[in-house]
CSV table of C-alpha atoms in Angstrom, one decimal:
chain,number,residue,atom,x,y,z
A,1,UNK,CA,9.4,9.8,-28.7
A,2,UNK,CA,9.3,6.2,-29.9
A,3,UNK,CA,6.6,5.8,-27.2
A,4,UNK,CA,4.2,8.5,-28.4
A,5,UNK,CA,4.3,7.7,-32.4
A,6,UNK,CA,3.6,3.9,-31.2
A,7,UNK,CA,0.7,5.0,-29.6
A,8,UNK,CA,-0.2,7.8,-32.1
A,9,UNK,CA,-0.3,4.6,-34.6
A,10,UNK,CA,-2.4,2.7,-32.0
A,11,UNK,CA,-5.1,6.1,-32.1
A,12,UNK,CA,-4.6,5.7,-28.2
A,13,UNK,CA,-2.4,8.9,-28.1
A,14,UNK,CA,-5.8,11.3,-27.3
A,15,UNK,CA,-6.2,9.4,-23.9
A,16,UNK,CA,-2.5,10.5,-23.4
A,17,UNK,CA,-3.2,14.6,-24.1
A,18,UNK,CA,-7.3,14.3,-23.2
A,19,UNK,CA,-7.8,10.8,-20.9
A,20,UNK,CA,-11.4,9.5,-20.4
A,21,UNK,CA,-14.6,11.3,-21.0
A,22,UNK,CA,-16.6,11.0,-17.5
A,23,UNK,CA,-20.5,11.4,-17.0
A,24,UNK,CA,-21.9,14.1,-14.6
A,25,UNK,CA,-23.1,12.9,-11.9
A,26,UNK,CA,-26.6,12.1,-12.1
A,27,UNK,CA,-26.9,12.5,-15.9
A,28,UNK,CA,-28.5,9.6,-17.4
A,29,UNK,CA,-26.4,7.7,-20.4
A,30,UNK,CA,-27.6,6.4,-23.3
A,31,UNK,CA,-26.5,3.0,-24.0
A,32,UNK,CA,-24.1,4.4,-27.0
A,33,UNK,CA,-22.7,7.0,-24.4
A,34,UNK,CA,-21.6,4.2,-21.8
A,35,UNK,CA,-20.3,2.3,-24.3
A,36,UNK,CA,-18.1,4.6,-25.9
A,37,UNK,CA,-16.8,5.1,-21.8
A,38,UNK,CA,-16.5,1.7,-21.4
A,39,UNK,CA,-14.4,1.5,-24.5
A,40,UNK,CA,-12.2,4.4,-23.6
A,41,UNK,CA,-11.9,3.0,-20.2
A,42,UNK,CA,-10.6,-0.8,-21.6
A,43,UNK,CA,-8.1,1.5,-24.5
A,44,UNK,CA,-6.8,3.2,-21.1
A,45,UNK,CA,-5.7,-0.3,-19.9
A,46,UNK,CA,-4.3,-1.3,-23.0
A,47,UNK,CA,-2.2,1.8,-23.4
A,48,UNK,CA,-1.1,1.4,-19.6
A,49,UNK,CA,0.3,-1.9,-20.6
A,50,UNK,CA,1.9,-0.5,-23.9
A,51,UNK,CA,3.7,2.3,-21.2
A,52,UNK,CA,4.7,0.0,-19.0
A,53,UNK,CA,6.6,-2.5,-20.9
A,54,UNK,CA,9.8,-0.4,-22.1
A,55,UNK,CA,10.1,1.2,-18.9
A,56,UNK,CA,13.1,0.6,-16.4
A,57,UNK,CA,11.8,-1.6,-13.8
A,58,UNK,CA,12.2,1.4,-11.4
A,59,UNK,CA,10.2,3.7,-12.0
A,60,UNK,CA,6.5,2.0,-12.1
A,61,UNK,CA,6.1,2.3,-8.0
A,62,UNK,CA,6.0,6.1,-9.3
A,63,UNK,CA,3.2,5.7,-11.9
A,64,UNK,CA,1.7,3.0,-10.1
A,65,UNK,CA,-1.1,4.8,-8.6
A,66,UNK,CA,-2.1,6.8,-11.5
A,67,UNK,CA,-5.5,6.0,-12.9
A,68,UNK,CA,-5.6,7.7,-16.1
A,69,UNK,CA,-2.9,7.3,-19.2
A,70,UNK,CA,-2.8,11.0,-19.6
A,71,UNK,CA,-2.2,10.8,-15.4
A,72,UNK,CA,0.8,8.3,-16.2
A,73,UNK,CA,2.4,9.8,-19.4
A,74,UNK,CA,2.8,13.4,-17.5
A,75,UNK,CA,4.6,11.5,-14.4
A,76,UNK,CA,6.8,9.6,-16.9
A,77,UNK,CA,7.2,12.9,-18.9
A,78,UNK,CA,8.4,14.6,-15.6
A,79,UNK,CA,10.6,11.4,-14.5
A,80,UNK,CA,12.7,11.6,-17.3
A,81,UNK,CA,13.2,14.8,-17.4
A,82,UNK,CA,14.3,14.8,-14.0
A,83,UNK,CA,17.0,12.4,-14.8
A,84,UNK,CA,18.0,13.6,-18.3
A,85,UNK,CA,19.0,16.4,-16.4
A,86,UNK,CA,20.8,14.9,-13.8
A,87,UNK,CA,22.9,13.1,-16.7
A,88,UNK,CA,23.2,16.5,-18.2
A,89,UNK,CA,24.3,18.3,-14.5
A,90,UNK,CA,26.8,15.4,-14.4
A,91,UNK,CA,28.1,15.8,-18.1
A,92,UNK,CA,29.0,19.4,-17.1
A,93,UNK,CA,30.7,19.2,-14.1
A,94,UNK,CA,33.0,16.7,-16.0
């Protein structure tokens, strides 16, 4: 949760739910068009970076190969679900 109002504050948080606006194939840009790509694609980095600092050193060979944010937040998402309900399986059978 901390993770999504940082980058909500950042206005990163629609490459999370959206990710990065491609071209069709063999549709010519304009010059404002690739820009505003190129500039989603360098925020995509940035919020890469941003995800992957907090994170237990464990899990990025699981996000690793995701291009997109939105490609890394839903594997994180699902990671941590996974093992908030392991902790929650283990809790009960205590």
């Amino acid at each position: 949760m901390l993770t999504e109002i940082f980058l909500h504050s950042k206005e990163y948080w629609s490459l999370v739910e959206v990710g990065i606006p491609t071209a069709a194939e063999g549709v010519d840009l304009t010059e404002g068009q690739s820009k505003a790509i190129e500039d989603k694609k360098l925020k995509n980095l940035k919020t890469k970076n941003y995800l992957f600092q907090p994170i237990h050193r464990s899990i990025p060979e699981t996000i690793l190969n995701k291009d997109t944010i939105n490609d890394i937040w839903d594997s994180l998402k699902q990671k941590y679900q996974e093992m908030a309900g392991g902790k929650c399986a283990q809790l009960q059978a205590l």
